[in-house]
Short mmCIF file of C-alpha atoms in Angstrom, two decimals:
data_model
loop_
_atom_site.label_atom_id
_atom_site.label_comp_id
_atom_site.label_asym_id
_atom_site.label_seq_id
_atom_site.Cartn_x
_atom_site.Cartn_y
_atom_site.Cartn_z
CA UNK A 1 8.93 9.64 8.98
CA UNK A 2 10.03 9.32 5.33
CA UNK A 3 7.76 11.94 2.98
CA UNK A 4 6.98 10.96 -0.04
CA UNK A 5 6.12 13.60 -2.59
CA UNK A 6 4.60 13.19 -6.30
CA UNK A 7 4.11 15.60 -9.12
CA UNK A 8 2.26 16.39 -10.65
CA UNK A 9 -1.05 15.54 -8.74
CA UNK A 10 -2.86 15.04 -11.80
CA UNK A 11 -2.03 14.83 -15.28
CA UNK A 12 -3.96 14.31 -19.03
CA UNK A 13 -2.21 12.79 -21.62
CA UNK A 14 -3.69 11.50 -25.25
CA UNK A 15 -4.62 8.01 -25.76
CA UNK A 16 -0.78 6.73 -27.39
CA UNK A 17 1.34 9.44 -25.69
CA UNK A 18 3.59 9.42 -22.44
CA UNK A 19 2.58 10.05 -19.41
CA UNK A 20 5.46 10.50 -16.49
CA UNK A 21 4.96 10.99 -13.02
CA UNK A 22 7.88 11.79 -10.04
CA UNK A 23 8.25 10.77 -7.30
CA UNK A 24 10.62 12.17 -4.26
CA UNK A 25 11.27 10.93 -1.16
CA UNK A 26 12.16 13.19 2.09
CA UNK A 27 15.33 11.26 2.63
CA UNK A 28 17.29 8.31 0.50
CA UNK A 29 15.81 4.86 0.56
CA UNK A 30 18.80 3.72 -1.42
CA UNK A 31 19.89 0.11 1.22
CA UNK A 32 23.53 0.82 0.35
CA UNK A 33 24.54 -3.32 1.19
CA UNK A 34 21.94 -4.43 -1.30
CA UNK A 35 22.06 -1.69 -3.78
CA UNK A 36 18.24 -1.61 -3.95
CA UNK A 37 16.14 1.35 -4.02
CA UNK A 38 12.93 0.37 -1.46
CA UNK A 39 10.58 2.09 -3.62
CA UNK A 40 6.97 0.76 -5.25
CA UNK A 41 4.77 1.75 -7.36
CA UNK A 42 1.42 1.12 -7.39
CA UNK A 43 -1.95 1.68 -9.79
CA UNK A 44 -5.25 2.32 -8.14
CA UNK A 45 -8.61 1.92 -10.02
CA UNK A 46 -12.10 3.27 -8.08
CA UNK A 47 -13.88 -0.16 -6.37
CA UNK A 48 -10.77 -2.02 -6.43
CA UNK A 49 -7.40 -3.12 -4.27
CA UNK A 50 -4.39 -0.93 -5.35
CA UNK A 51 -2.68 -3.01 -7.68
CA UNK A 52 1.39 -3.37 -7.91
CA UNK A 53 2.99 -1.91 -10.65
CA UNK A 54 7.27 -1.60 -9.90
CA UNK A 55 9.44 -2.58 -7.17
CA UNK A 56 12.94 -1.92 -6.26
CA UNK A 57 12.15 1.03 -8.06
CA UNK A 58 12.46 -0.18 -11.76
CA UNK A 59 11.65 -4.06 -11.26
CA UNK A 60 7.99 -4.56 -13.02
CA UNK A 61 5.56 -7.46 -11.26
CA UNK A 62 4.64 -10.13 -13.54
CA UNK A 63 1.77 -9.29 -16.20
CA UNK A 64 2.62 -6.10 -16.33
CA UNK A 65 2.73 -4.28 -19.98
CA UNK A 66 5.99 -3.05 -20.88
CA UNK A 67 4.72 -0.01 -21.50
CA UNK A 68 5.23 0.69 -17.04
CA UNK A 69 8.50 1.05 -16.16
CA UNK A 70 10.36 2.69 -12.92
CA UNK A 71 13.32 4.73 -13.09
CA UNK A 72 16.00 6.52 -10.31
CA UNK A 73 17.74 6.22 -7.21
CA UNK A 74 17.80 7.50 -3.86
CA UNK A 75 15.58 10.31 -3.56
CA UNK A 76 14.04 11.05 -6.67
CA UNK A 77 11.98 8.76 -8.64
CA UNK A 78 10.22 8.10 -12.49
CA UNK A 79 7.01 5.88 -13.51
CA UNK A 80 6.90 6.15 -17.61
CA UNK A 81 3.61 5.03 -19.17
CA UNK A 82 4.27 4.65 -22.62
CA UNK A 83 1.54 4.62 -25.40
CA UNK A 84 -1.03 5.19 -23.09
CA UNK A 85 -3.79 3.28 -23.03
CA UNK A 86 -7.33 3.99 -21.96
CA UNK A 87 -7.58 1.09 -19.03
CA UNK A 88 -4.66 2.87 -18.09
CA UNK A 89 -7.14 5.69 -16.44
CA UNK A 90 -6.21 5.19 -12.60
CA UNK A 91 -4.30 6.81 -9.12
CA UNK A 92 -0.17 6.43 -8.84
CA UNK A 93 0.69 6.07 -5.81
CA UNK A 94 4.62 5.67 -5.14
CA UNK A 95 5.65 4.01 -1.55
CA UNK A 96 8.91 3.77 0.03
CA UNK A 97 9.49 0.54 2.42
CA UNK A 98 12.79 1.69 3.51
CA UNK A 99 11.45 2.39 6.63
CA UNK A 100 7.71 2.19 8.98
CA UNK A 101 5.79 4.05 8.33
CA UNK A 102 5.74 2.55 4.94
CA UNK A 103 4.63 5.54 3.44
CA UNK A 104 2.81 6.59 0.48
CA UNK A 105 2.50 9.90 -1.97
CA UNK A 106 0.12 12.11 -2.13
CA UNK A 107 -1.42 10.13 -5.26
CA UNK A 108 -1.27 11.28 -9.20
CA UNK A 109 -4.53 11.25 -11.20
CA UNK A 110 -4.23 10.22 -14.48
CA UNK A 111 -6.55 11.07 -17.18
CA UNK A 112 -7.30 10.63 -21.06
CA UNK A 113 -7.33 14.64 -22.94
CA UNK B 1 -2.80 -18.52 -5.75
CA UNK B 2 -2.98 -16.35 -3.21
CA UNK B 3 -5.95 -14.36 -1.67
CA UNK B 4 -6.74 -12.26 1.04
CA UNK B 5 -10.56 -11.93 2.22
CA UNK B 6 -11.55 -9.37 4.71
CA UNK B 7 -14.78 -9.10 6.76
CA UNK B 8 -16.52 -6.95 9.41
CA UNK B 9 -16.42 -3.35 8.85
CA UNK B 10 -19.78 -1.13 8.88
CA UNK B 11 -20.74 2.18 10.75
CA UNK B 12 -20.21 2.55 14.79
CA UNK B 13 -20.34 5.41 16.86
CA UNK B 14 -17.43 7.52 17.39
CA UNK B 15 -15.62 6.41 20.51
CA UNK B 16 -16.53 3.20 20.36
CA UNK B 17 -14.94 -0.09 18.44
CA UNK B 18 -14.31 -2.59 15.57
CA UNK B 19 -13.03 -5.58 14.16
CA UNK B 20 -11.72 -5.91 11.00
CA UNK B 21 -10.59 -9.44 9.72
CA UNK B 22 -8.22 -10.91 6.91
CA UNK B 23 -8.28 -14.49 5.91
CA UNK B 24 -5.40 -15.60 3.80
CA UNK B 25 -5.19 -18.72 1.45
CA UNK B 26 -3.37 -19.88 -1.27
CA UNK B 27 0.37 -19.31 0.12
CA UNK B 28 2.70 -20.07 3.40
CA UNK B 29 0.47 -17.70 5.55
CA UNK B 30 3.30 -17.82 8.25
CA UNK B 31 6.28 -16.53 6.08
CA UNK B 32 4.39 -13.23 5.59
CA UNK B 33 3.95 -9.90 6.99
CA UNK B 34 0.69 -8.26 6.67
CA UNK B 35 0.22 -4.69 6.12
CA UNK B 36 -3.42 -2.52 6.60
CA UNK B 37 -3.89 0.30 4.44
CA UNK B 38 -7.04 2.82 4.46
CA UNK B 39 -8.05 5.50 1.91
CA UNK B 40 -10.67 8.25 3.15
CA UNK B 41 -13.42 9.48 0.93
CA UNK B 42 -11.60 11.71 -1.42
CA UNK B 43 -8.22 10.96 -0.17
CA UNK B 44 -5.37 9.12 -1.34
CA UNK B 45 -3.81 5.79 0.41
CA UNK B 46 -2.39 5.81 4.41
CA UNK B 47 -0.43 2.88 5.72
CA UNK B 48 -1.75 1.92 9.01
CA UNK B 49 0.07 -0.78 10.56
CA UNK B 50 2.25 -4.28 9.67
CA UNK B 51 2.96 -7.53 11.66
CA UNK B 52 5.76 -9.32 11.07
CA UNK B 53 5.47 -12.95 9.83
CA UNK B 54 5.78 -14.39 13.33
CA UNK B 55 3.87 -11.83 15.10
CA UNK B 56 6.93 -10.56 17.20
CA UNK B 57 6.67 -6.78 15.66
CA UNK B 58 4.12 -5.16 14.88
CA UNK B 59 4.58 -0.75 13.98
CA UNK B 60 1.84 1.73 13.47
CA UNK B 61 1.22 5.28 12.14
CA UNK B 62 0.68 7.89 14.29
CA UNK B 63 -2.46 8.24 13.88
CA UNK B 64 -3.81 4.99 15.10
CA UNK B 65 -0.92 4.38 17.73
CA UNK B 66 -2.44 3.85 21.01
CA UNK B 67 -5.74 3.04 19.78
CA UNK B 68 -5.49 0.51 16.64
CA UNK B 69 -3.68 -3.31 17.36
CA UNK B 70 -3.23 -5.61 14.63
CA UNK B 71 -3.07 -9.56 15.90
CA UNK B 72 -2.42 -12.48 13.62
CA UNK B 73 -3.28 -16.47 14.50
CA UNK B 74 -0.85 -18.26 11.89
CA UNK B 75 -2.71 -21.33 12.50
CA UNK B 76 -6.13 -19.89 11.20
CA UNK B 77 -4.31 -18.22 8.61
CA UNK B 78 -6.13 -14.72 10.00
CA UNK B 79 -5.05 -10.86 10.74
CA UNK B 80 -7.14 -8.66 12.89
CA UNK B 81 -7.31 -5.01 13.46
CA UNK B 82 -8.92 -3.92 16.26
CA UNK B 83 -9.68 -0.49 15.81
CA UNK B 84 -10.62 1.32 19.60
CA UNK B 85 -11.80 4.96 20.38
CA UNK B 86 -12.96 5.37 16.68
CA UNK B 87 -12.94 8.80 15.25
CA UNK B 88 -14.97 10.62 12.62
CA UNK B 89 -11.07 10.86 10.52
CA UNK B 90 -11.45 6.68 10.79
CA UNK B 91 -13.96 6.65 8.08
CA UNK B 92 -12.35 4.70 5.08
CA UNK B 93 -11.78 2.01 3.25
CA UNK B 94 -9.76 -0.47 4.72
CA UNK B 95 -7.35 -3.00 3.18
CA UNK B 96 -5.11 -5.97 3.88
CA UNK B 97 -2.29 -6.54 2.25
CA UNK B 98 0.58 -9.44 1.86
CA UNK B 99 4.29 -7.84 2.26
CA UNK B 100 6.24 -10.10 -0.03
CA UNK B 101 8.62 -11.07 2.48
CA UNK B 102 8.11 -11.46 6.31
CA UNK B 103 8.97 -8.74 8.05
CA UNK B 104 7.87 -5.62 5.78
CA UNK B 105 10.86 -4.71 3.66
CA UNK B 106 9.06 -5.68 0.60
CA UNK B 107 6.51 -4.63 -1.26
CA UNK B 108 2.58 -5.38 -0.95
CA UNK B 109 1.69 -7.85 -3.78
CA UNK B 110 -1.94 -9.16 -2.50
CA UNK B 111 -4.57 -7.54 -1.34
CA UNK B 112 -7.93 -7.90 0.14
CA UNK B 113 -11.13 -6.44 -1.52
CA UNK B 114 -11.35 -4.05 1.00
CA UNK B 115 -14.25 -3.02 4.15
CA UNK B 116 -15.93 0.07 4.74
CA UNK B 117 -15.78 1.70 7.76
CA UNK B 118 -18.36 4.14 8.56
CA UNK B 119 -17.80 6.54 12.27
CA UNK B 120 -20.65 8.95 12.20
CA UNK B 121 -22.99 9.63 15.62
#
């Protein structure tokens, strides 16, 4: 199985500052004939669904601030939250579906300080 | 647009077993893989298990191979997971989830509200 590790597993940042979380995976999910990283990144709020955030590593799903974006190839990957805002307050999860088990990190807690 | 509702859940004794249900609307139900995804109290988020859009693969984690088997009726628009010999580690929250494409190399863009599952004697 692919393991999928994040850092840090939780994190404060100020209200307007940068919050960046990593992401590495135990082997590359790089698909070499498609060039595409099979890497997600998802947002996870208590009482709701997980919500999609980046795919392919650095594409964002629609209606999602430009403030999230997704960075890096193969084994190690970036999620940059810029100008943090307070609904921003969630879980990170990363995923690789390069492979089943479609696995997930550990999780990253983001706070406000 | 598209939406995924799930039913059943609740608290059973260990050993014995559930049903969970998905009930998709709003898209091609049929061109779609559908993943299940649990989070434990205090824990973060464990795949569980994907069928293919046609129903022809299906792949589980470790931990529920042998005892978990996800189903799908295309023409009801429905995935099941029948979860047997339940253990106390079962208790979560479960979810459903639509793979983008059909056959789990994409990412999960929909997902149900989620069930409660509850194995305590």
């Amino acid at each position: 199985d692919i393991v999928m590790t994040q850092s840090p597993d939780s994190l404060a940042v100020s209200l307007g500052e940068r919050a960046t979380i990593t992401c590495k995976s135990s082997q590359s999910v790089l698909y070499h004939s498609n060039n595409e990283n099979y890497l997600a990144w998802y947002q996870h709020k208590p009482g709701q669904p997980p919500k999609l955030l980046i795919y392919w590593a650095s594409t964002r799903e629609s209606g999602v601030p430009d403030r999230f974006s997704g960075s890096g190839s193969g084994t190690d990957f970036t999620l940059t939250i810029n100008n943090l805002q307070a609904e921003d307050v969630a879980v990170y999860y990363c995923q690789q579906y390069y492979r089943a088990p479609n696995t997930f990190g550990q999780g990253t807690k983001l706070e406000i300080k | 647009q598209a939406q995924l509702v799930q039913s059943g859940g609740g608290v059973v004794q260990p050993g014995r077993s559930l049903r969970l249900s998905c009930e998709a609307s709003g898209f091609i139900f049929s061109s779609h893989a559908i993943h299940w995804v649990r989070q434990a109290p205090g824990k973060g988020l464990e795949w569980v298990g994907i069928v293919w859009y046609d129903g022809t693969s299906k792949f589980y984690a470790d931990s529920v191979k042998g005892r978990f088997t996800i189903s799908r009726d295309n023409s009801r628009y429905t995935v099941d997971l029948q979860m047997n010999s339940l253990r106390v580690e079962d208790t979560a929250v479960y979810y459903c989830a639509r793979d983008r494409g059909g056959d789990g190399y994409n990412p999960a863009d929909y997902w149900g509200q989620g069930t409660l599952v509850i194995v305590s004697s």
